[in-house]
Tab-separated table of C-alpha atoms in Angstrom:
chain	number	residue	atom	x	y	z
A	1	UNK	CA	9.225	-29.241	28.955
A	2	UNK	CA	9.993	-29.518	25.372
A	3	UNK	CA	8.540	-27.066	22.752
A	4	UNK	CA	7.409	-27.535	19.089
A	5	UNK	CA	9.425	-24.357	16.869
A	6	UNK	CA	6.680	-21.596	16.989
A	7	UNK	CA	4.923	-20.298	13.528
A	8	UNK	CA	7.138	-17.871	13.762
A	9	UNK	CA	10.249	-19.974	13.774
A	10	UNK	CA	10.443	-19.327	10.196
A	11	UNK	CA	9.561	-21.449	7.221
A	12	UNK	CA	12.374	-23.347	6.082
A	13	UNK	CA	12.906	-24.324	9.929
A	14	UNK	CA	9.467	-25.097	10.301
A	15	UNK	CA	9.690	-27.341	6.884
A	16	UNK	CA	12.895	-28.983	8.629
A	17	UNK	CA	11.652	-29.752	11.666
A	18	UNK	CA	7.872	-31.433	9.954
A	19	UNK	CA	10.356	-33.786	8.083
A	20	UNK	CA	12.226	-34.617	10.603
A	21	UNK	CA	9.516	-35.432	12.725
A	22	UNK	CA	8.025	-37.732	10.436
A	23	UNK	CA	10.859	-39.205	8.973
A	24	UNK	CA	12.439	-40.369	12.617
A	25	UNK	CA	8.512	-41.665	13.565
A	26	UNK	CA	8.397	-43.809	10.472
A	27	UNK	CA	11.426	-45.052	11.872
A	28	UNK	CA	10.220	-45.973	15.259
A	29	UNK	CA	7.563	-48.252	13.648
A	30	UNK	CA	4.067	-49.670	15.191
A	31	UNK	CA	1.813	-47.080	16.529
A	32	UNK	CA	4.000	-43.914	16.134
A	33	UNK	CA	4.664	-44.763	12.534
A	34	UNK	CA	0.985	-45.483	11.768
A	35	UNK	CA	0.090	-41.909	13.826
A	36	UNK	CA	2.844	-40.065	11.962
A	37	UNK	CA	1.276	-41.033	8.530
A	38	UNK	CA	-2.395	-40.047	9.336
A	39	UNK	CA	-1.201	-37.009	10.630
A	40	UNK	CA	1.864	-35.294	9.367
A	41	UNK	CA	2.215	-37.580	5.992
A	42	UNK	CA	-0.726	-34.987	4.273
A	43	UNK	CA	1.457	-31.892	5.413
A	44	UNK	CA	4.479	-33.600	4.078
A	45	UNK	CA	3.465	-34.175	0.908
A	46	UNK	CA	2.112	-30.584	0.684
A	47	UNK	CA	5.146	-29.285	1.589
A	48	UNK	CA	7.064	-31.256	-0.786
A	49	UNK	CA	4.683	-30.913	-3.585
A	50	UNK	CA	4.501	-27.296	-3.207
A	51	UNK	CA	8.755	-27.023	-3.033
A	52	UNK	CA	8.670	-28.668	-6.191
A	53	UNK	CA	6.584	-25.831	-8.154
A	54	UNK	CA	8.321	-23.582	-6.114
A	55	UNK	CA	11.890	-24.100	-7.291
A	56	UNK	CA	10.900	-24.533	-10.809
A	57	UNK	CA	9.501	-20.952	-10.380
A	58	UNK	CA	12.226	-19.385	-9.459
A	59	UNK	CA	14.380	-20.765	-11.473
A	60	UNK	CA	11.985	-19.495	-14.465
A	61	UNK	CA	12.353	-15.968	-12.986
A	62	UNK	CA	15.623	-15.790	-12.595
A	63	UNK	CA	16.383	-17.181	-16.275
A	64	UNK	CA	13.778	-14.242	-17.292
A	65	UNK	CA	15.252	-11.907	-15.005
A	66	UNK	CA	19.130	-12.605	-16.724
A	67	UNK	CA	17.242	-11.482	-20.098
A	68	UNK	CA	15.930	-8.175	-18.549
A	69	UNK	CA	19.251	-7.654	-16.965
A	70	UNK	CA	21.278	-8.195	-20.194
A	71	UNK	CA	18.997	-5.785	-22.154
A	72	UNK	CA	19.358	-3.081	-19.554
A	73	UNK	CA	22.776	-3.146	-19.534
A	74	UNK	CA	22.832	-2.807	-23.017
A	75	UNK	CA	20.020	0.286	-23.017
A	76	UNK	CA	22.271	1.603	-20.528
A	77	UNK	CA	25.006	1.728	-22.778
A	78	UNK	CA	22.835	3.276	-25.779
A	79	UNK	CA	21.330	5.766	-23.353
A	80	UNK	CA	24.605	6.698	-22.744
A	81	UNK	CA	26.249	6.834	-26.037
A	82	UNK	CA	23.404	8.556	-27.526
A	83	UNK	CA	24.054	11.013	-24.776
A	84	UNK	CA	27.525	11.570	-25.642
A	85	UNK	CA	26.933	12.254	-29.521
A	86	UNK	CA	24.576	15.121	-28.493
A	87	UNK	CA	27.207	16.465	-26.060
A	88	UNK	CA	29.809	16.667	-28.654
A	89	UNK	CA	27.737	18.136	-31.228
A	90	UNK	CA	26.979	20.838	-28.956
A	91	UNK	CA	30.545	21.315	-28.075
A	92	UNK	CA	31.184	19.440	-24.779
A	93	UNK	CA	29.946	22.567	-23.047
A	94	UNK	CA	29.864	22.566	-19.353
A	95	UNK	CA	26.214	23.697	-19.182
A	96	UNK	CA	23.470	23.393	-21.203
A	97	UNK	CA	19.964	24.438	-21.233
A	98	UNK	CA	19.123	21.892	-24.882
A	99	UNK	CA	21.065	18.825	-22.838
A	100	UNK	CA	19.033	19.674	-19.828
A	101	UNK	CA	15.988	19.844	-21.569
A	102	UNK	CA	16.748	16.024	-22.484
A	103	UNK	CA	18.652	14.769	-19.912
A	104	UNK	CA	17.618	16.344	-16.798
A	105	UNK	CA	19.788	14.894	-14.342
A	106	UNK	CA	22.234	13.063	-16.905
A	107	UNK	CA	21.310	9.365	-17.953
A	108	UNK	CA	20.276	8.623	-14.775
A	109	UNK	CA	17.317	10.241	-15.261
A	110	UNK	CA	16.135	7.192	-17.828
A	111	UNK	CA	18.642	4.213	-16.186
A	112	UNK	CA	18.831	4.682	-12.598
A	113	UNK	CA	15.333	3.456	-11.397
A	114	UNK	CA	13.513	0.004	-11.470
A	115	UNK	CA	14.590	-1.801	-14.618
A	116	UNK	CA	11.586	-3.300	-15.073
A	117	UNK	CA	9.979	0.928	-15.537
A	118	UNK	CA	12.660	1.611	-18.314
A	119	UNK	CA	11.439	1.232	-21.239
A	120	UNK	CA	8.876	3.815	-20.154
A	121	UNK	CA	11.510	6.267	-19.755
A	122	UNK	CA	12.744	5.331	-22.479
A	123	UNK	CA	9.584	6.546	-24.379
A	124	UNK	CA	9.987	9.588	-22.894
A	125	UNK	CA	13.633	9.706	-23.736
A	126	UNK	CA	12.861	9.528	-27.753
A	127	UNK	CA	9.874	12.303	-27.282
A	128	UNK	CA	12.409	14.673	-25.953
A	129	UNK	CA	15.096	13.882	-28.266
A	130	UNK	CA	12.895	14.330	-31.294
A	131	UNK	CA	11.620	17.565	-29.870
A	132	UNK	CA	15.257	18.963	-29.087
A	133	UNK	CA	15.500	22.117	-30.889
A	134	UNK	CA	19.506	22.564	-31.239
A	135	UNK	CA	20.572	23.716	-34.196
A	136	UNK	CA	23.502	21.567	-33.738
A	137	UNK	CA	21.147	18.884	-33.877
A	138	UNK	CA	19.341	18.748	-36.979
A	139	UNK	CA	16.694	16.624	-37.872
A	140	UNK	CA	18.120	13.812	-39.563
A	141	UNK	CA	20.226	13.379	-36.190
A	142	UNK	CA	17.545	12.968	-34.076
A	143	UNK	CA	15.608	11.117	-35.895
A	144	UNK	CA	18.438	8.681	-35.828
A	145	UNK	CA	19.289	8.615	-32.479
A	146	UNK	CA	15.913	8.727	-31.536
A	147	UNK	CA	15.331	5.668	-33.829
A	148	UNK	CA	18.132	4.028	-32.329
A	149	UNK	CA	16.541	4.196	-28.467
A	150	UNK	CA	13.309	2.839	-29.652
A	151	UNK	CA	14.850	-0.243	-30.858
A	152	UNK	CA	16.616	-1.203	-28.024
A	153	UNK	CA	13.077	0.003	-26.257
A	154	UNK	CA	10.883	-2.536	-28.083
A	155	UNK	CA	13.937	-5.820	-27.090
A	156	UNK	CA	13.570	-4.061	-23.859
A	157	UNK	CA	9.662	-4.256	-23.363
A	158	UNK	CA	9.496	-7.803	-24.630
A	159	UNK	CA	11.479	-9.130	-22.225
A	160	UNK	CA	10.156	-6.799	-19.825
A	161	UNK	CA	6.391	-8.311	-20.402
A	162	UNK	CA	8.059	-11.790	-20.630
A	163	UNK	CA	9.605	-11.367	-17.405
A	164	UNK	CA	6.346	-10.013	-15.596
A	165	UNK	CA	4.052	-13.257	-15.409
A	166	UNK	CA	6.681	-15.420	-14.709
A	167	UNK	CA	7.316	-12.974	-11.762
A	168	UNK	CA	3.736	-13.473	-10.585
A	169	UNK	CA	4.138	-17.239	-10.946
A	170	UNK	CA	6.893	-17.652	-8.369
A	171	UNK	CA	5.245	-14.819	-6.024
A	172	UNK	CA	2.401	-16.774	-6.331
A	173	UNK	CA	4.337	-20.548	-6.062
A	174	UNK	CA	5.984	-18.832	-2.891
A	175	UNK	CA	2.843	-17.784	-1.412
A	176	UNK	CA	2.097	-21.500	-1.900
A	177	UNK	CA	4.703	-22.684	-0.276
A	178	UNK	CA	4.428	-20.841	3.162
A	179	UNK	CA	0.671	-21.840	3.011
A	180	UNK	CA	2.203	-25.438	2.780
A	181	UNK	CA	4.284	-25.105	5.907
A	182	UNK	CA	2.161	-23.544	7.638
A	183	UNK	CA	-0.483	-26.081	7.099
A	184	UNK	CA	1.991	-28.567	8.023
A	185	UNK	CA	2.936	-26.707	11.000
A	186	UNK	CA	-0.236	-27.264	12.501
A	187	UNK	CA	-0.177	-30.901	11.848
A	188	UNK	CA	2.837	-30.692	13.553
A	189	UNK	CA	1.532	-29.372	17.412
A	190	UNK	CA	-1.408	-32.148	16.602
A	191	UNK	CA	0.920	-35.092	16.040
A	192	UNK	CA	2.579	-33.652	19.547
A	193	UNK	CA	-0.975	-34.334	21.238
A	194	UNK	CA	-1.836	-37.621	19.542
A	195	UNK	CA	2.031	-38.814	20.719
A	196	UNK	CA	0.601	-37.597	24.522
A	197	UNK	CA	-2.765	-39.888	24.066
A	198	UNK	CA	-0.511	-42.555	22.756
A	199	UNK	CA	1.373	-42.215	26.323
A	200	UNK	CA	4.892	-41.551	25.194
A	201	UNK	CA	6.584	-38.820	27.891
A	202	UNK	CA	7.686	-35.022	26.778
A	203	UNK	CA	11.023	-36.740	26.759
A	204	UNK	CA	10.408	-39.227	24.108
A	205	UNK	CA	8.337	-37.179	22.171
A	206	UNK	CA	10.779	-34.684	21.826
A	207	UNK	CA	13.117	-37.538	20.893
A	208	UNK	CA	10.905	-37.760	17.669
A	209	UNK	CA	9.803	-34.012	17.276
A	210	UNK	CA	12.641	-31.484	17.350
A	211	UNK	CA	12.966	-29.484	20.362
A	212	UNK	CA	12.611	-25.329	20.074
A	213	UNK	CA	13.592	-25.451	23.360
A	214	UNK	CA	17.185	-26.865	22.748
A	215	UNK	CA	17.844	-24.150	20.135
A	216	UNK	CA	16.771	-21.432	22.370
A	217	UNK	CA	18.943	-22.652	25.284
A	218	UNK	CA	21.513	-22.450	22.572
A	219	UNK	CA	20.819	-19.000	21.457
A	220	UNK	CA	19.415	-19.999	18.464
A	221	UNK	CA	16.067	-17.955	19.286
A	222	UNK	CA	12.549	-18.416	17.654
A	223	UNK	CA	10.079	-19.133	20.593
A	224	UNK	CA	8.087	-22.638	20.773
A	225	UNK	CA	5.227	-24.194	21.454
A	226	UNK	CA	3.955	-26.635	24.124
């Protein structure tokens, strides 16, 4: 007996195999044509409707995201520069209790986490710099280097609070998408019982719906449903 891909099958499958479905009974014409439109055409256009807002979504995040990314790759930089300066004014020394004090595990204290927390650090980074208390590090000196980090900090959290919403938007868009298939899904094992009362065999049904069956037979996994 032919199976209909489980809700488990995955999404894009599922989405694959709703389309196909309906797009091969629009084909066949008369009665399975006229059942396929009361029944899966509603899921369809979800699905579609909700792929559209989708991919405009992500492609909004990811141009956002290439922002963040540029401006933490510059930060990084600074961080590290800035880093360097105070080194050499103290000497290069191997140890150092006044670099320790603001870097406490080197720059990747302030770079190496979630980009999106950096300018945070980052806040933290000027405090400590402008408290240093090196003498090789007079005030004019970190007031400028401290100055410099809290530039590149403000670029930083602008894009950062850019970024966020337009995060949310394709979480949210996604969300809707999976609610669309799975929606559509359902429609799906319904059409498979209206094709039944319309008499066609598991055979020809399964000529119309795609068969989970065939793909685990193949190793292609994902359990169906009758």
């Amino acid at each position: 007996m032919g199976e209909v891909i489980a809700a488990t099958g995955g999404i894009e499958r599922i989405d694959e195999d709703v389309h196909s479905a309906y797009e091969t009974a629009i084909g066949r014409g008369g009665e399975v044509a006229e059942t396929a439109v009361a029944r899966l055409q509603p899921g369809v256009t979800a699905i579609d409707n909700a792929k559209v807002v989708h991919e405009a979504a992500k492609k909004a995040e990811s141009a956002a995201w290439a922002i963040v990314a540029g401006i933490d790759h510059d930060a990084d930089g600074l961080i590290g520069s800035v880093r360097d300066e105070m080194w050499n004014a103290l000497g290069r020394p191997k140890q150092s209790t006044h670099m320790d004090g603001v870097y406490p595990e080197g720059i990747g204290t302030y770079t190496a986490g979630d980009p999106l927390g950096q300018p945070l650090l980052m806040e933290v980074l000027k405090a400590r710099i402008l408290a240093a208390e090196a003498p090789q590090w007079p005030e004019n000196k970190r007031n400028a280097w401290a100055s410099a980090i809290e530039a590149k900090r403000e670029a930083y959290d602008v894009a950062v609070k850019a970024y966020r919403p337009v995060e949310a938007a394709r979480v949210v868009a996604e969300a809707g998408y999976r609610a669309a298939v799975r929606g559509a899904h359902t429609r799906l094992k319904n059409f498979k019982r209206d094709l039944k009362n319309l008499g066609l065999t598991e055979a020809q049904i399964h000529e119309i719906i795609p068969d989970a069956s065939a793909a685990k037979k193949r190793g292609g996994g994902g359990t169906g449903e009758k």
